[in-house]
């Protein structure tokens, strides 16, 4: 087996499992408005459910990142899929709102056990030169799960409202079995034992945040938080917003999310590596933040289905560029701290997942347009932050090719 095959084989297996896990999440998106109506719940409950998941992600992400350095990536990924399967089953059988919250808390623990080890997994099998391509392929697998998930969820909802939930739990269980059987371990025993041999007492999560604030990769981590906080004002309540403002059906919501995620997947799978090499991570991050903010405002100007679809596709494209760009930048700056930085990456994202949905849900109940205006302002803040950081690092603003010539 060639060296290239040894690298691409594990990555493909990881992508397959990521796809199946994300498929399970995507299945329930289009049914959320009607599902919450069964419990007499609205925007506030939807926001708090997402925030509950973010809370446990926040608590467990740094812990899992460290554990993946000590005991390997595979064990953490398998544990995460087991928790995710249990979470989906509980959501499917929920008869009261507290069961929904418990389900999301378990789901957040599963996400914490999945994402940092998966990112560290990619770092294990790639070099700095092809890191962007590896992160882009992982992001593409995530997006593809969302592409297929909402469409399948909309179709399955014709059988019954809870059918997508049962299928979601089933596909998560399949991902668990596949990971247990065929996913290889990418971290050598020597590196695991070396990490376990470190006797220095590890700081708690709050001290780890303080440590990360002094690290050279602090601003990229802060951009992860800003990005998540802004995006949650789109993602956490979009199904509810589309139902209340546009009067979209479950199928129409499925189409918007499916088409947008499909285009984003194509960008990540086929173009992200070239785009990163052409413009660089920092310049690309600033431009994408700005474009995504503009899309959030434009989304409020018309309820025409095709207009909403077009703007949503653009929004998905720019966010599809942002995520791997920031992840690649962080991975390159992490050095030998891949597990810790991946864990802190997910922790900062989790804080955004706690604050963002809670704010979005409450703002939605005040006025359905406010979450999108607030989200746009937050993303503009990301533009300013990234430009200031780039200036201090001596990275010049992007200049059009025609001007350079």
mmCIF file of C-alpha atoms in Angstrom:
data_model
loop_
_atom_site.group_PDB
_atom_site.id
_atom_site.type_symbol
_atom_site.label_atom_id
_atom_site.label_comp_id
_atom_site.label_asym_id
_atom_site.label_seq_id
_atom_site.Cartn_x
_atom_site.Cartn_y
_atom_site.Cartn_z
ATOM 1 C CA UNK A 1 0.000 0.000 0.000
ATOM 2 C CA UNK A 2 1.393 3.426 -0.962
ATOM 3 C CA UNK A 3 1.922 6.262 1.518
ATOM 4 C CA UNK A 4 -0.827 8.245 -0.184
ATOM 5 C CA UNK A 5 -3.283 5.353 0.205
ATOM 6 C CA UNK A 6 -2.407 5.071 3.884
ATOM 7 C CA UNK A 7 -3.369 8.734 4.282
ATOM 8 C CA UNK A 8 -6.493 8.858 2.145
ATOM 9 C CA UNK A 9 -7.972 5.558 3.317
ATOM 10 C CA UNK A 10 -8.475 6.597 6.972
ATOM 11 C CA UNK A 11 -9.696 10.037 5.891
ATOM 12 C CA UNK A 12 -12.366 8.497 3.654
ATOM 13 C CA UNK A 13 -13.519 6.232 6.491
ATOM 14 C CA UNK A 14 -13.708 9.227 8.813
ATOM 15 C CA UNK A 15 -15.706 11.165 6.222
ATOM 16 C CA UNK A 16 -18.187 8.293 5.854
ATOM 17 C CA UNK A 17 -18.830 8.203 9.587
ATOM 18 C CA UNK A 18 -19.058 11.991 9.802
ATOM 19 C CA UNK A 19 -21.565 11.937 6.949
ATOM 20 C CA UNK A 20 -23.776 9.356 8.667
ATOM 21 C CA UNK A 21 -23.698 11.223 11.987
ATOM 22 C CA UNK A 22 -24.574 14.550 10.336
ATOM 23 C CA UNK A 23 -27.314 12.832 8.313
ATOM 24 C CA UNK A 24 -28.993 11.991 11.611
ATOM 25 C CA UNK A 25 -28.932 15.647 12.664
ATOM 26 C CA UNK A 26 -30.181 16.910 9.312
ATOM 27 C CA UNK A 27 -33.182 14.596 9.306
ATOM 28 C CA UNK A 28 -34.979 16.467 12.083
ATOM 29 C CA UNK A 29 -34.425 20.050 10.862
ATOM 30 C CA UNK A 30 -37.497 20.469 8.614
ATOM 31 C CA UNK A 31 -39.906 18.922 11.134
ATOM 32 C CA UNK A 32 -38.814 21.073 14.075
ATOM 33 C CA UNK A 33 -41.553 23.753 13.795
ATOM 34 C CA UNK A 34 -44.399 21.226 13.721
ATOM 35 C CA UNK A 35 -42.687 19.019 16.304
ATOM 36 C CA UNK A 36 -42.384 21.855 18.842
ATOM 37 C CA UNK A 37 -46.028 22.751 18.308
ATOM 38 C CA UNK A 38 -46.905 19.383 19.875
ATOM 39 C CA UNK A 39 -45.348 20.694 23.081
ATOM 40 C CA UNK A 40 -46.788 24.195 22.750
ATOM 41 C CA UNK A 41 -43.244 25.552 22.384
ATOM 42 C CA UNK A 42 -41.832 28.374 20.243
ATOM 43 C CA UNK A 43 -38.651 30.282 19.510
ATOM 44 C CA UNK A 44 -37.455 30.493 23.111
ATOM 45 C CA UNK A 45 -37.636 26.710 23.590
ATOM 46 C CA UNK A 46 -35.949 26.094 20.227
ATOM 47 C CA UNK A 47 -33.122 28.422 21.220
ATOM 48 C CA UNK A 48 -32.680 26.908 24.658
ATOM 49 C CA UNK A 49 -32.636 23.365 23.217
ATOM 50 C CA UNK A 50 -29.686 24.279 21.003
ATOM 51 C CA UNK A 51 -28.075 26.129 23.915
ATOM 52 C CA UNK A 52 -28.402 23.012 26.109
ATOM 53 C CA UNK A 53 -26.370 21.058 23.576
ATOM 54 C CA UNK A 54 -23.793 23.845 23.480
ATOM 55 C CA UNK A 55 -23.501 23.796 27.279
ATOM 56 C CA UNK A 56 -22.337 20.201 27.489
ATOM 57 C CA UNK A 57 -20.108 20.665 24.443
ATOM 58 C CA UNK A 58 -18.472 23.562 26.266
ATOM 59 C CA UNK A 59 -17.850 21.518 29.403
ATOM 60 C CA UNK A 60 -16.551 18.341 27.760
ATOM 61 C CA UNK A 61 -14.697 19.541 24.623
ATOM 62 C CA UNK A 62 -11.345 20.411 26.263
ATOM 63 C CA UNK A 63 -11.525 17.228 28.352
ATOM 64 C CA UNK A 64 -12.076 15.081 25.259
ATOM 65 C CA UNK A 65 -9.334 16.891 23.354
ATOM 66 C CA UNK A 66 -6.868 15.959 26.079
ATOM 67 C CA UNK A 67 -8.179 12.393 26.357
ATOM 68 C CA UNK A 68 -7.781 11.916 22.605
ATOM 69 C CA UNK A 69 -4.086 12.786 22.983
ATOM 70 C CA UNK A 70 -3.730 10.220 25.785
ATOM 71 C CA UNK A 71 -5.898 7.319 24.608
ATOM 72 C CA UNK A 72 -6.305 7.816 20.883
ATOM 73 C CA UNK A 73 -8.824 9.360 18.495
ATOM 74 C CA UNK A 74 -10.884 6.236 17.774
ATOM 75 C CA UNK A 75 -12.033 5.577 21.355
ATOM 76 C CA UNK A 76 -13.348 9.127 21.682
ATOM 77 C CA UNK A 77 -15.118 9.013 18.299
ATOM 78 C CA UNK A 78 -16.845 5.728 19.164
ATOM 79 C CA UNK A 79 -17.922 7.089 22.567
ATOM 80 C CA UNK A 80 -19.277 10.218 20.894
ATOM 81 C CA UNK A 81 -21.351 8.221 18.432
ATOM 82 C CA UNK A 82 -22.768 6.115 21.269
ATOM 83 C CA UNK A 83 -23.886 9.229 23.141
ATOM 84 C CA UNK A 84 -25.294 10.711 19.947
ATOM 85 C CA UNK A 85 -27.313 7.548 19.256
ATOM 86 C CA UNK A 86 -28.756 7.603 22.765
ATOM 87 C CA UNK A 87 -29.589 11.290 22.403
ATOM 88 C CA UNK A 88 -31.500 10.764 19.155
ATOM 89 C CA UNK A 89 -33.478 7.852 20.628
ATOM 90 C CA UNK A 90 -34.495 9.924 23.626
ATOM 91 C CA UNK A 91 -35.592 12.802 21.378
ATOM 92 C CA UNK A 92 -37.658 10.371 19.305
ATOM 93 C CA UNK A 93 -39.521 8.982 22.314
ATOM 94 C CA UNK A 94 -39.835 12.274 24.201
ATOM 95 C CA UNK A 95 -43.266 12.960 25.621
ATOM 96 C CA UNK A 96 -42.374 16.017 27.693
ATOM 97 C CA UNK A 97 -40.156 19.050 27.165
ATOM 98 C CA UNK A 98 -37.653 18.030 29.891
ATOM 99 C CA UNK A 99 -36.890 14.888 27.873
ATOM 100 C CA UNK A 100 -36.013 17.079 24.894
ATOM 101 C CA UNK A 101 -33.591 19.031 27.066
ATOM 102 C CA UNK A 102 -32.001 15.835 28.409
ATOM 103 C CA UNK A 103 -31.642 14.582 24.845
ATOM 104 C CA UNK A 104 -29.847 17.764 23.786
ATOM 105 C CA UNK A 105 -27.542 17.663 26.816
ATOM 106 C CA UNK A 106 -26.481 14.132 25.838
ATOM 107 C CA UNK A 107 -26.162 15.229 22.215
ATOM 108 C CA UNK A 108 -23.789 18.004 23.260
ATOM 109 C CA UNK A 109 -21.634 15.484 25.095
ATOM 110 C CA UNK A 110 -21.599 13.365 21.952
ATOM 111 C CA UNK A 111 -20.582 16.333 19.827
ATOM 112 C CA UNK A 112 -17.764 17.131 22.247
ATOM 113 C CA UNK A 113 -16.529 13.551 21.949
ATOM 114 C CA UNK A 114 -16.737 13.622 18.140
ATOM 115 C CA UNK A 115 -15.473 16.899 16.738
ATOM 116 C CA UNK A 116 -12.095 17.504 18.481
ATOM 117 C CA UNK A 117 -10.854 13.921 17.871
ATOM 118 C CA UNK A 118 -12.003 14.089 14.241
ATOM 119 C CA UNK A 119 -10.096 17.339 13.685
ATOM 120 C CA UNK A 120 -7.040 15.901 15.440
ATOM 121 C CA UNK A 121 -7.475 12.744 13.312
ATOM 122 C CA UNK A 122 -7.113 14.862 10.156
ATOM 123 C CA UNK A 123 -4.085 16.640 11.610
ATOM 124 C CA UNK A 124 -2.463 13.241 12.326
ATOM 125 C CA UNK A 125 -2.627 12.114 8.710
ATOM 126 C CA UNK A 126 -1.909 15.371 6.861
ATOM 127 C CA UNK A 127 0.991 17.779 6.479
ATOM 128 C CA UNK A 128 0.785 21.572 6.770
ATOM 129 C CA UNK A 129 0.704 21.720 2.970
ATOM 130 C CA UNK A 130 -2.370 19.518 2.518
ATOM 131 C CA UNK A 131 -4.049 20.350 5.855
ATOM 132 C CA UNK A 132 -6.497 22.700 4.147
ATOM 133 C CA UNK A 133 -7.592 19.973 1.751
ATOM 134 C CA UNK A 134 -8.083 17.499 4.602
ATOM 135 C CA UNK A 135 -10.155 19.948 6.652
ATOM 136 C CA UNK A 136 -12.146 20.831 3.546
ATOM 137 C CA UNK A 137 -12.954 17.167 2.867
ATOM 138 C CA UNK A 138 -14.070 16.661 6.479
ATOM 139 C CA UNK A 139 -16.226 19.772 6.236
ATOM 140 C CA UNK A 140 -17.652 18.497 2.959
ATOM 141 C CA UNK A 141 -18.691 15.239 4.623
ATOM 142 C CA UNK A 142 -20.439 17.224 7.349
ATOM 143 C CA UNK A 143 -22.225 19.380 4.798
ATOM 144 C CA UNK A 144 -23.208 16.399 2.668
ATOM 145 C CA UNK A 145 -24.940 14.881 5.682
ATOM 146 C CA UNK A 146 -26.986 18.065 5.950
ATOM 147 C CA UNK A 147 -27.651 17.964 2.194
ATOM 148 C CA UNK A 148 -29.199 14.510 2.338
ATOM 149 C CA UNK A 149 -30.657 14.771 5.849
ATOM 150 C CA UNK A 150 -33.285 17.530 5.461
ATOM 151 C CA UNK A 151 -34.506 16.150 2.144
ATOM 152 C CA UNK A 152 -34.901 12.679 3.599
ATOM 153 C CA UNK A 153 -36.450 14.156 6.735
ATOM 154 C CA UNK A 154 -39.039 16.053 4.718
ATOM 155 C CA UNK A 155 -39.904 12.881 2.803
ATOM 156 C CA UNK A 156 -40.105 10.699 5.926
ATOM 157 C CA UNK A 157 -42.334 13.230 7.688
ATOM 158 C CA UNK A 158 -45.051 12.256 5.211
ATOM 159 C CA UNK A 159 -45.170 8.894 7.015
ATOM 160 C CA UNK A 160 -45.354 10.463 10.478
ATOM 161 C CA UNK A 161 -43.810 13.414 12.271
ATOM 162 C CA UNK A 162 -41.571 11.211 14.404
ATOM 163 C CA UNK A 163 -40.421 8.844 11.662
ATOM 164 C CA UNK A 164 -37.368 11.043 10.828
ATOM 165 C CA UNK A 165 -36.377 10.841 14.493
ATOM 166 C CA UNK A 166 -36.400 7.043 14.499
ATOM 167 C CA UNK A 167 -34.360 6.969 11.287
ATOM 168 C CA UNK A 168 -31.955 9.518 12.769
ATOM 169 C CA UNK A 169 -31.259 7.215 15.719
ATOM 170 C CA UNK A 170 -30.816 4.254 13.356
ATOM 171 C CA UNK A 171 -28.247 5.921 11.097
ATOM 172 C CA UNK A 172 -26.312 7.132 14.153
ATOM 173 C CA UNK A 173 -26.184 3.518 15.349
ATOM 174 C CA UNK A 174 -24.835 2.475 11.929
ATOM 175 C CA UNK A 175 -22.088 5.098 12.253
ATOM 176 C CA UNK A 176 -21.251 3.676 15.680
ATOM 177 C CA UNK A 177 -20.897 0.137 14.319
ATOM 178 C CA UNK A 178 -18.801 1.236 11.331
ATOM 179 C CA UNK A 179 -16.442 3.257 13.517
ATOM 180 C CA UNK A 180 -16.008 0.404 15.988
ATOM 181 C CA UNK A 181 -15.153 -2.101 13.273
ATOM 182 C CA UNK A 182 -13.215 -0.347 10.531
ATOM 183 C CA UNK A 183 -12.009 3.081 11.694
ATOM 184 C CA UNK A 184 -8.240 2.893 12.351
ATOM 185 C CA UNK A 185 -6.346 4.586 15.159
ATOM 186 C CA UNK A 186 -4.063 7.340 13.824
ATOM 187 C CA UNK A 187 -2.231 8.221 17.046
ATOM 188 C CA UNK A 188 0.721 5.930 17.743
ATOM 189 C CA UNK A 189 1.034 4.100 21.058
ATOM 190 C CA UNK A 190 4.281 5.967 21.678
ATOM 191 C CA UNK A 191 2.567 9.361 21.452
ATOM 192 C CA UNK A 192 -0.324 8.166 23.619
ATOM 193 C CA UNK A 193 2.037 6.901 26.317
ATOM 194 C CA UNK A 194 4.066 10.102 26.161
ATOM 195 C CA UNK A 195 0.918 12.156 26.722
ATOM 196 C CA UNK A 196 -0.115 9.949 29.644
ATOM 197 C CA UNK A 197 3.344 10.293 31.179
ATOM 198 C CA UNK A 198 2.893 14.035 31.596
ATOM 199 C CA UNK A 199 2.319 14.444 35.325
ATOM 200 C CA UNK A 200 1.698 18.174 35.407
ATOM 201 C CA UNK A 201 -1.749 18.949 36.796
ATOM 202 C CA UNK A 202 -4.111 20.060 34.069
ATOM 203 C CA UNK A 203 -5.901 23.331 34.509
ATOM 204 C CA UNK A 204 -9.681 23.511 34.670
ATOM 205 C CA UNK A 205 -11.697 24.788 31.716
ATOM 206 C CA UNK A 206 -11.651 28.400 32.889
ATOM 207 C CA UNK A 207 -7.888 28.423 33.338
ATOM 208 C CA UNK A 208 -7.565 26.781 29.938
ATOM 209 C CA UNK A 209 -9.510 29.703 28.498
ATOM 210 C CA UNK A 210 -7.086 32.066 30.208
ATOM 211 C CA UNK A 211 -4.170 30.098 28.780
ATOM 212 C CA UNK A 212 -5.664 30.170 25.291
ATOM 213 C CA UNK A 213 -6.132 33.956 25.588
ATOM 214 C CA UNK A 214 -2.361 34.304 25.943
ATOM 215 C CA UNK A 215 -1.576 31.925 23.072
ATOM 216 C CA UNK A 216 -0.697 33.098 19.532
ATOM 217 C CA UNK A 217 -3.823 31.382 18.201
ATOM 218 C CA UNK A 218 -6.224 33.299 20.505
ATOM 219 C CA UNK A 219 -7.753 35.529 17.825
ATOM 220 C CA UNK A 220 -8.617 32.589 15.510
ATOM 221 C CA UNK A 221 -10.270 30.911 18.506
ATOM 222 C CA UNK A 222 -12.175 34.130 19.200
ATOM 223 C CA UNK A 223 -13.269 34.195 15.558
ATOM 224 C CA UNK A 224 -14.703 30.696 16.052
ATOM 225 C CA UNK A 225 -16.859 32.119 18.853
ATOM 226 C CA UNK A 226 -17.904 35.169 16.835
ATOM 227 C CA UNK A 227 -18.735 33.038 13.811
ATOM 228 C CA UNK A 228 -20.822 30.613 15.861
ATOM 229 C CA UNK A 229 -22.614 33.380 17.747
ATOM 230 C CA UNK A 230 -23.582 35.056 14.474
ATOM 231 C CA UNK A 231 -24.540 31.873 12.635
ATOM 232 C CA UNK A 232 -26.737 30.624 15.461
ATOM 233 C CA UNK A 233 -28.982 33.610 14.829
ATOM 234 C CA UNK A 234 -29.562 32.100 11.379
ATOM 235 C CA UNK A 235 -29.417 28.376 11.991
ATOM 236 C CA UNK A 236 -31.145 27.994 15.379
ATOM 237 C CA UNK A 237 -34.441 29.540 14.321
ATOM 238 C CA UNK A 238 -34.490 29.328 10.507
ATOM 239 C CA UNK A 239 -37.159 26.587 10.349
ATOM 240 C CA UNK A 240 -39.346 28.586 12.744
ATOM 241 C CA UNK A 241 -38.652 31.812 10.858
ATOM 242 C CA UNK A 242 -39.455 30.223 7.488
ATOM 243 C CA UNK A 243 -42.703 28.885 8.915
ATOM 244 C CA UNK A 244 -43.765 32.150 10.581
ATOM 245 C CA UNK A 245 -42.510 34.729 8.076
ATOM 246 C CA UNK A 246 -42.629 32.928 4.723
ATOM 247 C CA UNK A 247 -45.294 30.325 5.563
ATOM 248 C CA UNK A 248 -42.992 27.731 4.021
ATOM 249 C CA UNK A 249 -44.038 24.089 4.141
ATOM 250 C CA UNK A 250 -41.848 21.342 5.577
ATOM 251 C CA UNK A 251 -40.803 20.410 2.031
ATOM 252 C CA UNK A 252 -39.884 23.995 1.144
ATOM 253 C CA UNK A 253 -37.740 24.283 4.278
ATOM 254 C CA UNK A 254 -36.096 20.999 3.279
ATOM 255 C CA UNK A 255 -35.344 22.321 -0.223
ATOM 256 C CA UNK A 256 -33.736 25.540 1.027
ATOM 257 C CA UNK A 257 -31.468 23.739 3.483
ATOM 258 C CA UNK A 258 -30.687 20.874 1.095
ATOM 259 C CA UNK A 259 -29.763 23.034 -1.893
ATOM 260 C CA UNK A 260 -27.755 25.460 0.236
ATOM 261 C CA UNK A 261 -25.818 22.675 1.924
ATOM 262 C CA UNK A 262 -25.244 20.937 -1.432
ATOM 263 C CA UNK A 263 -23.617 24.005 -2.949
ATOM 264 C CA UNK A 264 -21.548 24.484 0.206
ATOM 265 C CA UNK A 265 -20.425 20.867 -0.015
ATOM 266 C CA UNK A 266 -19.249 21.300 -3.593
ATOM 267 C CA UNK A 267 -17.249 24.370 -2.592
ATOM 268 C CA UNK A 268 -15.600 22.566 0.309
ATOM 269 C CA UNK A 269 -14.879 19.352 -1.590
ATOM 270 C CA UNK A 270 -13.666 20.813 -4.889
ATOM 271 C CA UNK A 271 -12.565 24.420 -4.387
ATOM 272 C CA UNK A 272 -11.636 25.176 -0.770
ATOM 273 C CA UNK A 273 -8.031 24.007 -1.105
ATOM 274 C CA UNK A 274 -7.479 26.151 -4.214
ATOM 275 C CA UNK A 275 -9.233 29.133 -2.647
ATOM 276 C CA UNK A 276 -7.127 28.875 0.515
ATOM 277 C CA UNK A 277 -3.907 28.620 -1.480
ATOM 278 C CA UNK A 278 -4.906 31.592 -3.660
ATOM 279 C CA UNK A 279 -6.039 34.045 -0.982
ATOM 280 C CA UNK A 280 -4.779 32.666 2.337
ATOM 281 C CA UNK A 281 -6.827 31.915 5.425
ATOM 282 C CA UNK A 282 -6.905 35.386 7.021
ATOM 283 C CA UNK A 283 -8.002 37.325 3.938
ATOM 284 C CA UNK A 284 -10.596 34.707 3.103
ATOM 285 C CA UNK A 285 -12.021 34.782 6.633
ATOM 286 C CA UNK A 286 -12.529 38.568 6.569
ATOM 287 C CA UNK A 287 -14.235 38.556 3.167
ATOM 288 C CA UNK A 288 -16.496 35.638 4.082
ATOM 289 C CA UNK A 289 -17.600 37.241 7.346
ATOM 290 C CA UNK A 290 -18.638 40.384 5.483
ATOM 291 C CA UNK A 291 -20.474 38.532 2.698
ATOM 292 C CA UNK A 292 -22.376 36.330 5.181
ATOM 293 C CA UNK A 293 -23.472 39.409 7.159
ATOM 294 C CA UNK A 294 -24.856 41.030 3.999
ATOM 295 C CA UNK A 295 -26.780 37.837 3.173
ATOM 296 C CA UNK A 296 -28.450 37.827 6.592
ATOM 297 C CA UNK A 297 -29.808 41.329 5.984
ATOM 298 C CA UNK A 298 -30.884 40.589 2.412
ATOM 299 C CA UNK A 299 -32.837 37.585 3.660
ATOM 300 C CA UNK A 300 -35.338 39.941 5.301
ATOM 301 C CA UNK A 301 -36.246 41.852 2.138
ATOM 302 C CA UNK A 302 -38.542 39.334 0.414
ATOM 303 C CA UNK A 303 -40.588 36.225 1.153
ATOM 304 C CA UNK A 304 -40.429 34.962 -2.432
ATOM 305 C CA UNK A 305 -39.295 31.341 -2.316
ATOM 306 C CA UNK A 306 -36.738 31.629 -5.109
ATOM 307 C CA UNK A 307 -35.274 34.815 -3.636
ATOM 308 C CA UNK A 308 -34.966 33.209 -0.192
ATOM 309 C CA UNK A 309 -33.418 30.120 -1.767
ATOM 310 C CA UNK A 310 -30.840 32.174 -3.676
ATOM 311 C CA UNK A 311 -29.778 34.275 -0.685
ATOM 312 C CA UNK A 312 -29.657 31.204 1.545
ATOM 313 C CA UNK A 313 -27.415 29.411 -0.966
ATOM 314 C CA UNK A 314 -25.002 32.353 -0.940
ATOM 315 C CA UNK A 315 -25.040 32.344 2.856
ATOM 316 C CA UNK A 316 -24.214 28.634 2.914
ATOM 317 C CA UNK A 317 -21.379 29.180 0.426
ATOM 318 C CA UNK A 318 -19.675 31.850 2.507
ATOM 319 C CA UNK A 319 -20.036 29.903 5.753
ATOM 320 C CA UNK A 320 -18.737 26.795 3.961
ATOM 321 C CA UNK A 321 -15.591 28.789 3.188
ATOM 322 C CA UNK A 322 -15.249 30.283 6.662
ATOM 323 C CA UNK A 323 -15.268 27.118 8.739
ATOM 324 C CA UNK A 324 -12.383 25.196 7.097
ATOM 325 C CA UNK A 325 -10.428 28.449 6.686
ATOM 326 C CA UNK A 326 -10.482 29.092 10.443
ATOM 327 C CA UNK A 327 -9.910 25.410 11.275
ATOM 328 C CA UNK A 328 -6.924 25.242 8.918
ATOM 329 C CA UNK A 329 -5.419 28.416 10.386
ATOM 330 C CA UNK A 330 -5.790 27.031 13.904
ATOM 331 C CA UNK A 331 -4.333 23.655 12.968
ATOM 332 C CA UNK A 332 -1.287 25.283 11.376
ATOM 333 C CA UNK A 333 -0.673 27.400 14.489
ATOM 334 C CA UNK A 334 -1.238 24.535 16.967
ATOM 335 C CA UNK A 335 2.103 22.752 16.512
ATOM 336 C CA UNK A 336 2.273 19.827 18.937
ATOM 337 C CA UNK A 337 -0.889 20.956 20.737
ATOM 338 C CA UNK A 338 -3.314 19.618 18.116
ATOM 339 C CA UNK A 339 -5.568 17.849 20.633
ATOM 340 C CA UNK A 340 -5.690 20.808 23.029
ATOM 341 C CA UNK A 341 -6.319 23.366 20.292
ATOM 342 C CA UNK A 342 -8.975 21.178 18.670
ATOM 343 C CA UNK A 343 -10.655 20.862 22.062
ATOM 344 C CA UNK A 344 -10.496 24.612 22.694
ATOM 345 C CA UNK A 345 -11.788 25.221 19.154
ATOM 346 C CA UNK A 346 -14.857 23.176 19.987
ATOM 347 C CA UNK A 347 -15.116 24.852 23.422
ATOM 348 C CA UNK A 348 -15.205 28.343 21.896
ATOM 349 C CA UNK A 349 -17.761 27.088 19.375
ATOM 350 C CA UNK A 350 -19.775 25.635 22.237
ATOM 351 C CA UNK A 351 -19.877 28.969 24.057
ATOM 352 C CA UNK A 352 -21.285 30.455 20.872
ATOM 353 C CA UNK A 353 -23.758 27.585 20.735
ATOM 354 C CA UNK A 354 -24.886 28.420 24.270
ATOM 355 C CA UNK A 355 -25.179 32.179 23.963
ATOM 356 C CA UNK A 356 -26.243 32.447 20.323
ATOM 357 C CA UNK A 357 -29.370 30.253 20.316
ATOM 358 C CA UNK A 358 -30.545 31.588 23.686
ATOM 359 C CA UNK A 359 -30.317 35.150 22.379
ATOM 360 C CA UNK A 360 -31.836 34.218 18.999
ATOM 361 C CA UNK A 361 -34.787 32.398 20.545
ATOM 362 C CA UNK A 362 -35.644 35.279 22.870
ATOM 363 C CA UNK A 363 -35.187 37.879 20.121
ATOM 364 C CA UNK A 364 -37.401 35.791 17.825
ATOM 365 C CA UNK A 365 -40.237 35.975 20.341
ATOM 366 C CA UNK A 366 -39.816 39.782 20.460
ATOM 367 C CA UNK A 367 -39.789 40.167 16.650
ATOM 368 C CA UNK A 368 -38.948 37.521 14.092
ATOM 369 C CA UNK A 369 -36.544 39.783 12.134
ATOM 370 C CA UNK A 370 -34.354 40.845 15.042
ATOM 371 C CA UNK A 371 -32.210 37.650 15.248
ATOM 372 C CA UNK A 372 -31.030 38.181 11.668
ATOM 373 C CA UNK A 373 -30.149 41.840 12.187
ATOM 374 C CA UNK A 374 -28.317 40.969 15.397
ATOM 375 C CA UNK A 375 -26.482 38.114 13.670
ATOM 376 C CA UNK A 376 -25.381 40.422 10.853
ATOM 377 C CA UNK A 377 -23.942 42.883 13.385
ATOM 378 C CA UNK A 378 -22.013 40.093 15.102
ATOM 379 C CA UNK A 379 -20.539 38.911 11.796
ATOM 380 C CA UNK A 380 -19.485 42.477 10.974
ATOM 381 C CA UNK A 381 -17.667 42.423 14.299
ATOM 382 C CA UNK A 382 -15.807 39.367 13.006
ATOM 383 C CA UNK A 383 -14.687 41.357 9.967
ATOM 384 C CA UNK A 384 -13.277 44.132 12.152
ATOM 385 C CA UNK A 385 -11.548 41.675 14.498
ATOM 386 C CA UNK A 386 -9.906 39.687 11.702
ATOM 387 C CA UNK A 387 -8.742 42.833 9.884
ATOM 388 C CA UNK A 388 -7.170 44.301 13.031
ATOM 389 C CA UNK A 389 -5.411 41.013 13.738
ATOM 390 C CA UNK A 390 -4.224 40.740 10.147
ATOM 391 C CA UNK A 391 -2.851 44.275 10.311
ATOM 392 C CA UNK A 392 -0.911 43.518 13.478
ATOM 393 C CA UNK A 393 0.490 40.357 11.873
ATOM 394 C CA UNK A 394 1.580 42.340 8.843
ATOM 395 C CA UNK A 395 -0.886 40.708 6.449
ATOM 396 C CA UNK A 396 -1.907 43.217 3.799
ATOM 397 C CA UNK A 397 -5.569 43.560 2.763
ATOM 398 C CA UNK A 398 -6.642 41.549 -0.262
ATOM 399 C CA UNK A 399 -5.952 43.427 -3.494
ATOM 400 C CA UNK A 400 -7.806 42.608 -6.743
ATOM 401 C CA UNK A 401 -5.619 41.002 -9.400
ATOM 402 C CA UNK A 402 -6.276 43.845 -11.834
ATOM 403 C CA UNK A 403 -4.813 46.369 -9.370
ATOM 404 C CA UNK A 404 -1.781 44.189 -8.736
ATOM 405 C CA UNK A 405 -1.068 44.113 -12.437
#
